[in-house]
Coordinates of C-alpha atoms in Angstrom, one line a residue:
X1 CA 104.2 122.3 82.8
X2 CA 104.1 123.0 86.7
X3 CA 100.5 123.4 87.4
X4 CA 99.4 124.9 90.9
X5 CA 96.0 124.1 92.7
X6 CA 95.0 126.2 95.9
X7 CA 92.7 124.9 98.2
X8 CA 90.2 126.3 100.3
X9 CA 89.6 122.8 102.3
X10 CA 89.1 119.3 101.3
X11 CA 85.4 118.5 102.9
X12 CA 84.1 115.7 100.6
X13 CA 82.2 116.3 98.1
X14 CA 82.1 117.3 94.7
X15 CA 84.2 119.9 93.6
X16 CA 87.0 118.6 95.8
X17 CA 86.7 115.1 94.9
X18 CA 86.5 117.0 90.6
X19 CA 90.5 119.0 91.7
X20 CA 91.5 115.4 93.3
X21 CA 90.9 113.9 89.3
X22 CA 91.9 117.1 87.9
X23 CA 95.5 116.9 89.6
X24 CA 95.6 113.0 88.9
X25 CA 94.6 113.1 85.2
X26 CA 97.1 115.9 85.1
X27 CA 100.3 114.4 86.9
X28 CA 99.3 111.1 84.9
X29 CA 99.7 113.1 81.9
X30 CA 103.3 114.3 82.5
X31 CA 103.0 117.7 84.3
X32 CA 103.9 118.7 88.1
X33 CA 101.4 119.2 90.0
X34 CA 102.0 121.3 93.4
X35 CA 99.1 122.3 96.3
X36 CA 98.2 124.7 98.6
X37 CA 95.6 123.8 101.6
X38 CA 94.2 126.7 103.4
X39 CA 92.3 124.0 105.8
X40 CA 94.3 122.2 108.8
X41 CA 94.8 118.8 107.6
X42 CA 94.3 117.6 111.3
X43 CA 90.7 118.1 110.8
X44 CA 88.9 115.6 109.0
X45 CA 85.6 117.4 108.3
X46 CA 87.8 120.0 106.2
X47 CA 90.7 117.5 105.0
X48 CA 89.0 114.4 104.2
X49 CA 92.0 111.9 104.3
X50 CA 91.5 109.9 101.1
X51 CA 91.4 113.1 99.1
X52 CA 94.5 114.6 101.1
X53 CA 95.7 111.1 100.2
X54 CA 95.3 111.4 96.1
X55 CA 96.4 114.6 96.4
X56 CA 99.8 113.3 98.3
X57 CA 100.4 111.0 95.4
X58 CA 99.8 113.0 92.6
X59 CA 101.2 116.5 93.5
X60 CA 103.6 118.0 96.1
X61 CA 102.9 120.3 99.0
X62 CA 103.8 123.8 99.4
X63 CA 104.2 125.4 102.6
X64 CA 102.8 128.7 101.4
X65 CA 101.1 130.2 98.6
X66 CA 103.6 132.2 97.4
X67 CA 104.9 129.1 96.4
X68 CA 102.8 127.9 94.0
X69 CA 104.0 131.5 91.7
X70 CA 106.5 129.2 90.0
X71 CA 103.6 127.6 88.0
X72 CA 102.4 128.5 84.9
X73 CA 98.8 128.2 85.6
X74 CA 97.2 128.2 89.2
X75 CA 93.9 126.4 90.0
X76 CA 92.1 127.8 92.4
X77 CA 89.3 126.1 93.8
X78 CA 86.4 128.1 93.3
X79 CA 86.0 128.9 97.2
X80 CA 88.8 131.7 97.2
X81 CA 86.9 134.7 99.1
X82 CA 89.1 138.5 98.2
X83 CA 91.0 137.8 101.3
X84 CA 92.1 134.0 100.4
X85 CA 93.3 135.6 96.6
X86 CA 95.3 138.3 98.1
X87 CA 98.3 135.7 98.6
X88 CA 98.0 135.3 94.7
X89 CA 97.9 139.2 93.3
X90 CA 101.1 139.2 91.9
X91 CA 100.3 136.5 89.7
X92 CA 96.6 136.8 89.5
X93 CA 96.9 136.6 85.2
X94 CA 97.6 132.9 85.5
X95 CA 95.0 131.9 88.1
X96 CA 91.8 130.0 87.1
X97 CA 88.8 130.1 88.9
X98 CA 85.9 127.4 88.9
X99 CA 82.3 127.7 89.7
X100 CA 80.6 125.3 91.1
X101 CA 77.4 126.1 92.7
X102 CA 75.8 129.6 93.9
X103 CA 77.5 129.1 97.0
X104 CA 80.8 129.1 95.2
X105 CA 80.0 131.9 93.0
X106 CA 78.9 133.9 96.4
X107 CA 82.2 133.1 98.2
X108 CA 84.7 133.8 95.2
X109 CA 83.0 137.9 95.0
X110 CA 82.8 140.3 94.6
X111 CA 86.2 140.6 93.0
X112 CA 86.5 137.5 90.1
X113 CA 89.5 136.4 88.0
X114 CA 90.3 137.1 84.0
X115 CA 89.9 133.5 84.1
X116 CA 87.0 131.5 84.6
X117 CA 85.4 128.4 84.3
X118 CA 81.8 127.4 85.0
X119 CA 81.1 123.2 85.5
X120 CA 77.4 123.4 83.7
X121 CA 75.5 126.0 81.9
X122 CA 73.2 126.5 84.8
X123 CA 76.0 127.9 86.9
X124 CA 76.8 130.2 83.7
X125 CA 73.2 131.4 84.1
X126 CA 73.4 132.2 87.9
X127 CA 77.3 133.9 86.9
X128 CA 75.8 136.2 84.6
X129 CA 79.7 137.0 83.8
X130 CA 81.6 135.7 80.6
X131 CA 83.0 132.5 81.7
X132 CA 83.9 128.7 79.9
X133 CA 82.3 126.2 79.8
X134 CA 83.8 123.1 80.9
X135 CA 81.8 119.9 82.3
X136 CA 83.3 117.5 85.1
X137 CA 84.4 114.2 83.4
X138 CA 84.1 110.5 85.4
X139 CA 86.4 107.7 83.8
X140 CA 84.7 105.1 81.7
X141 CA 84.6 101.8 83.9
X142 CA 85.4 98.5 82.4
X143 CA 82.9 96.0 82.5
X144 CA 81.1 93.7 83.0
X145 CA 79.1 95.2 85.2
X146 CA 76.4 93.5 87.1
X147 CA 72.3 94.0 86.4
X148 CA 71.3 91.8 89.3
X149 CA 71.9 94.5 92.4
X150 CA 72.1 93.9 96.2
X151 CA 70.2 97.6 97.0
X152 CA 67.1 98.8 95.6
X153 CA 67.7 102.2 96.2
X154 CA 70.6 104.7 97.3
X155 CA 71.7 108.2 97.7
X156 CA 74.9 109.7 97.2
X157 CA 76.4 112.8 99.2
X158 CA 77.2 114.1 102.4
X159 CA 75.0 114.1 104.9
X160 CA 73.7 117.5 104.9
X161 CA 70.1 119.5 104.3
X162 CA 70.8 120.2 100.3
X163 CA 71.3 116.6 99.5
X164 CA 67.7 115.8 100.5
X165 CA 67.6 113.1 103.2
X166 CA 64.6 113.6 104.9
X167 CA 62.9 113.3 101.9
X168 CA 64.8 110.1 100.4
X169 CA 63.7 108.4 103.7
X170 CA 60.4 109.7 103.1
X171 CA 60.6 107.9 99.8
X172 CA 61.7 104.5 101.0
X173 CA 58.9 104.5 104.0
X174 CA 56.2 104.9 101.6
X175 CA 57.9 102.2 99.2
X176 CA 58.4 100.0 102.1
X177 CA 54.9 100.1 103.0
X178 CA 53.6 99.6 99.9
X179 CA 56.1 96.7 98.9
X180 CA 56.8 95.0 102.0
X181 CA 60.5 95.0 102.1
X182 CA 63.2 97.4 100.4
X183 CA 67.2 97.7 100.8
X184 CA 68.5 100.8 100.2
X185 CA 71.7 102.3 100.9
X186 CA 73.3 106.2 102.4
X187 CA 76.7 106.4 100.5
X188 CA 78.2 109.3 102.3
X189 CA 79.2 110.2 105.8
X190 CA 78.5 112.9 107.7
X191 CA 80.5 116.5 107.6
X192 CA 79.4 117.6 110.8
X193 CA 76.7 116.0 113.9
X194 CA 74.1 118.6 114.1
X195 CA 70.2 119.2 114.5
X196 CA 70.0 118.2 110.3
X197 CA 72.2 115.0 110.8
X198 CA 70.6 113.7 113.8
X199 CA 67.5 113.7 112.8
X200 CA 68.7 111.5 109.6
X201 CA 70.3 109.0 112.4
X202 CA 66.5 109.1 114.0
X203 CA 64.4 108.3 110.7
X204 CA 67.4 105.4 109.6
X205 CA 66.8 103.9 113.0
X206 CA 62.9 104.5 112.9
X207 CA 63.0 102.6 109.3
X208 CA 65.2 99.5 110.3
X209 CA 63.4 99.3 113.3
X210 CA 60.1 98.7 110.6
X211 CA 62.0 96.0 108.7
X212 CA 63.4 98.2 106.4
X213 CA 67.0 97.4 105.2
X214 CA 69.1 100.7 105.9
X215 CA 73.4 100.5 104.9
X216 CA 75.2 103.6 106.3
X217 CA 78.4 103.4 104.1
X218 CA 80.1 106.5 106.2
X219 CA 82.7 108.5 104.3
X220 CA 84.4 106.6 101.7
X221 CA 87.3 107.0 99.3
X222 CA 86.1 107.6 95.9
X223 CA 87.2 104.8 94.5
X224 CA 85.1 102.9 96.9
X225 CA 82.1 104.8 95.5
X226 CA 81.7 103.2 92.4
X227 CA 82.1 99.9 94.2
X228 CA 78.8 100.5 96.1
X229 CA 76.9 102.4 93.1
X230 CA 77.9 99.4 91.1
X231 CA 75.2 97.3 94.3
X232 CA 72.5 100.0 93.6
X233 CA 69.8 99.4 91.3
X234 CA 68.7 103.3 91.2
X235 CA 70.3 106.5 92.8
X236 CA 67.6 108.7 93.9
X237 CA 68.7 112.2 93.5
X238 CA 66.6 114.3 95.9
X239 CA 68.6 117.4 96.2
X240 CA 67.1 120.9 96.6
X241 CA 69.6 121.8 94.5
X242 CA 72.6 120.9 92.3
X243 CA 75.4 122.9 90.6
X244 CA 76.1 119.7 88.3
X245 CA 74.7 116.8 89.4
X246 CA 78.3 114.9 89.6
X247 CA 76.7 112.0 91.7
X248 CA 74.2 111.0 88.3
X249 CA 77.1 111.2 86.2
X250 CA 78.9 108.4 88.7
X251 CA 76.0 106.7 88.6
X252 CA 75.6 106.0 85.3
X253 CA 78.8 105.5 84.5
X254 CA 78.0 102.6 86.8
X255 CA 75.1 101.5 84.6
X256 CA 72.7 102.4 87.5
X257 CA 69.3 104.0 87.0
X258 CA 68.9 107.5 88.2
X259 CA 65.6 109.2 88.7
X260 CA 66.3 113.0 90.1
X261 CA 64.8 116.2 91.0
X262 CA 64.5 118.8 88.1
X263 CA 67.4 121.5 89.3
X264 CA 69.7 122.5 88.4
X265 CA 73.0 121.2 86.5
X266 CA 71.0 117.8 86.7
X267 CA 68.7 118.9 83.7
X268 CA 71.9 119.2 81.5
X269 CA 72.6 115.4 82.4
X270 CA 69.8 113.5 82.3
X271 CA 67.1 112.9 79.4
X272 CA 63.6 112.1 80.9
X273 CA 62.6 108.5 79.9
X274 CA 66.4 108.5 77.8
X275 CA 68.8 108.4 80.6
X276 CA 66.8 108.9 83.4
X277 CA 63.3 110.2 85.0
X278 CA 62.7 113.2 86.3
X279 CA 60.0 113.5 89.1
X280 CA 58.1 116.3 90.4
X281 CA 60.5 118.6 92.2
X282 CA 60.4 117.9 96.1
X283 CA 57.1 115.3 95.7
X284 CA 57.9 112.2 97.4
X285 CA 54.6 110.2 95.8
X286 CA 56.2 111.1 92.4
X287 CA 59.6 109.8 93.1
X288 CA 57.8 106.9 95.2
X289 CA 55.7 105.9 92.1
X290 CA 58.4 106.3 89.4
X291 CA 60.6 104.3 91.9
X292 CA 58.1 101.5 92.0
X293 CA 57.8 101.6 88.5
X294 CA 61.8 101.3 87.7
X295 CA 61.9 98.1 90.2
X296 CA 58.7 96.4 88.9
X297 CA 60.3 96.6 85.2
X298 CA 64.2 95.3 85.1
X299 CA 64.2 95.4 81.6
X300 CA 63.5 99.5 81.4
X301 CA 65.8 100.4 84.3
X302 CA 68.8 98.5 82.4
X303 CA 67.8 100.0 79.4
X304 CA 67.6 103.8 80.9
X305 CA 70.8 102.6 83.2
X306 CA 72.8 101.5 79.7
X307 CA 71.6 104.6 77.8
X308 CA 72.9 107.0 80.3
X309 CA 76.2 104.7 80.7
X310 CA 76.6 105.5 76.6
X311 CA 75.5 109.0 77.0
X312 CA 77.9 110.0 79.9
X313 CA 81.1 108.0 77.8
X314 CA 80.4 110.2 74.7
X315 CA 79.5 113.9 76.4
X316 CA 81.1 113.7 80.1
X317 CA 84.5 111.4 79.7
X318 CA 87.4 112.6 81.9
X319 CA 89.4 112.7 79.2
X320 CA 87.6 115.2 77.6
X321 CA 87.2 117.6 80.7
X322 CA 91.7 117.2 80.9
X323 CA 92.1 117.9 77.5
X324 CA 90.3 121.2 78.1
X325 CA 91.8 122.2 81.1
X326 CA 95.2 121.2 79.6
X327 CA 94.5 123.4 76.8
X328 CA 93.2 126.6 79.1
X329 CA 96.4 126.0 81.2
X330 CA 98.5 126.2 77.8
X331 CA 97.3 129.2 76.7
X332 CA 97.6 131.0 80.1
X333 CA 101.0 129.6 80.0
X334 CA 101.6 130.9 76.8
X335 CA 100.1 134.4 77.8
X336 CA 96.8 134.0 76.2

């Protein structure tokens, strides 16, 4: 089947890094895979090169979007405003649109496809429109992986106000100063160098210059990213909110603890006390203390760390998510 994805941009993060699978997993699977990228791919804060990259491997350019009308089914992003879906009207019966976050949902209005997807059942809340169902997958890594970690702590994301910085540095200061040492980890670069960003830069360099240990991984390919969560004995997920939550599912699949904010897609993920703790929304003593807890007990974070690795493999596989995206593409192609 030839299967068309259009792209708004390719900033990291991720629902471009979920289309960067989605084409693999599909091109891996036999189908031709063919992209459209609104964004200038000179620009690397909207054409992040290792995701320009998998998509160069697994699918082939167009020039234009009228090109992508020979496919049978057409993924579009989820970022399409009216004017960016206006190149597609002819063929707008075999386009699929997915959600991702309230942002997404904003900027695909006020006019929305016959075909829809939703990545968790909190975005099908905020939709309020008849749409699927259909989780983001991460691939089961083989083992064996490694309890003893280099990084007590990490976060995962860009470096951007909705990912909660400020307050994960908040967290380690107050660990630090209880503890006497801590390593943690920033896996993510930064999008853009603005007020938000710089003040990150000042609190890392405030906290090394205290003693504590601060790695800035910068942007990394994704496959790189389950080399450093693989290091990290918890991800702290201190966003102010989440449309998923694909960062815990990464994490786990990793076998590292997660303890999270209460938004969003994340409460669909994770099982407080089963496959991860929840802490009081936006409280940096909570997170601090359940933090401290996880690292003074080894034996409970592997055991929340392994439960979540089991729950993600049977409810959140990548195969799973293809098989169901294969099937919607089918029956669009099929002129269901």
């Amino acid at each position: 089947m030839r299967i068309g994805i259009s792209l708004v941009d390719l900033a990291i993060g991720g629902a471009q890094t979920f289309l960067a699978q989605l084409a693999a997993g599909l091109d891996e699977r036999g189908h031709h895979i063919y992209y459209y990228l609104f964004a200038s791919q000179d620009n690397p804060t909207y054409a992040t090169p290792s995701l320009i990259s998998t998509f160069n491997r697994h699918a082939e350019k167009v020039a234009r979007p009228v090109d992508l009308h020979r496919c049978e089914a057409i993924q579009l992003d989820g970022y399409h405003s009216i004017w960016k879906k206006l190149p597609y009207l002819k063929v707008l019966d075999r386009c699929v649109e997915t959600y991702q976050s309230a942002y997404s949902i904003k900027r695909s209005g006020p006019f929305y496809l016959q075909h829809r997807v939703c990545s968790s059942r909190y975005i099908q809340g905020l939709f309020g429109r008849p749409a699927r169902l259909i989780y983001q997958g991460v691939p089961r890594l083989i083992g064996p992986l490694n309890s003893e970690r280099s990084y007590d702590l990490a976060i995962l994301g860009r470096i951007h106000p909705v990912k909660g910085h400020l307050l994960f540095l908040e967290i380690c200061e107050r660990l630090f100063k209880a503890q006497g040492r801590l390593s943690a980890a920033l896996i993510g670069g930064y999008p853009e160098m603005g007020p938000y960003q710089r003040l990150v830069q000042s609190k890392v360099a405030e906290l090394i210059n205290h003693g504590v240990e601060v790695c800035q991984t910068g942007d990394l390919a994704h496959s790189e990213v389950y080399d450093w969560l693989k290091q990290v004995k918890i991800l702290l997920v201190t966003s102010t909110d989440e449309g998923f939550g694909r960062m815990a599912l990464e994490a786990l699949a990793c076998e590292t603890a997660v303890i999270a904010n209460p938004v969003g897609g994340l409460l669909e993920i994770i099982q407080d006390g089963q496959t991860g703790l929840f802490a009081k929304r936006d409280d940096p003593q909570s997170f601090a203390q359940l933090t401290a807890r996880i690292l003074k007990d080894p034996a409970l974070r592997v055991q929340l760390a392994r439960q979540g690795r089991e729950m993600v493999a049977r409810h959140f596989s990548l195969d799973a998510m293809l098989d169901q995206y294969e099937t919607l593409y089918q029956q669009i192609a099929q002129g269901g």
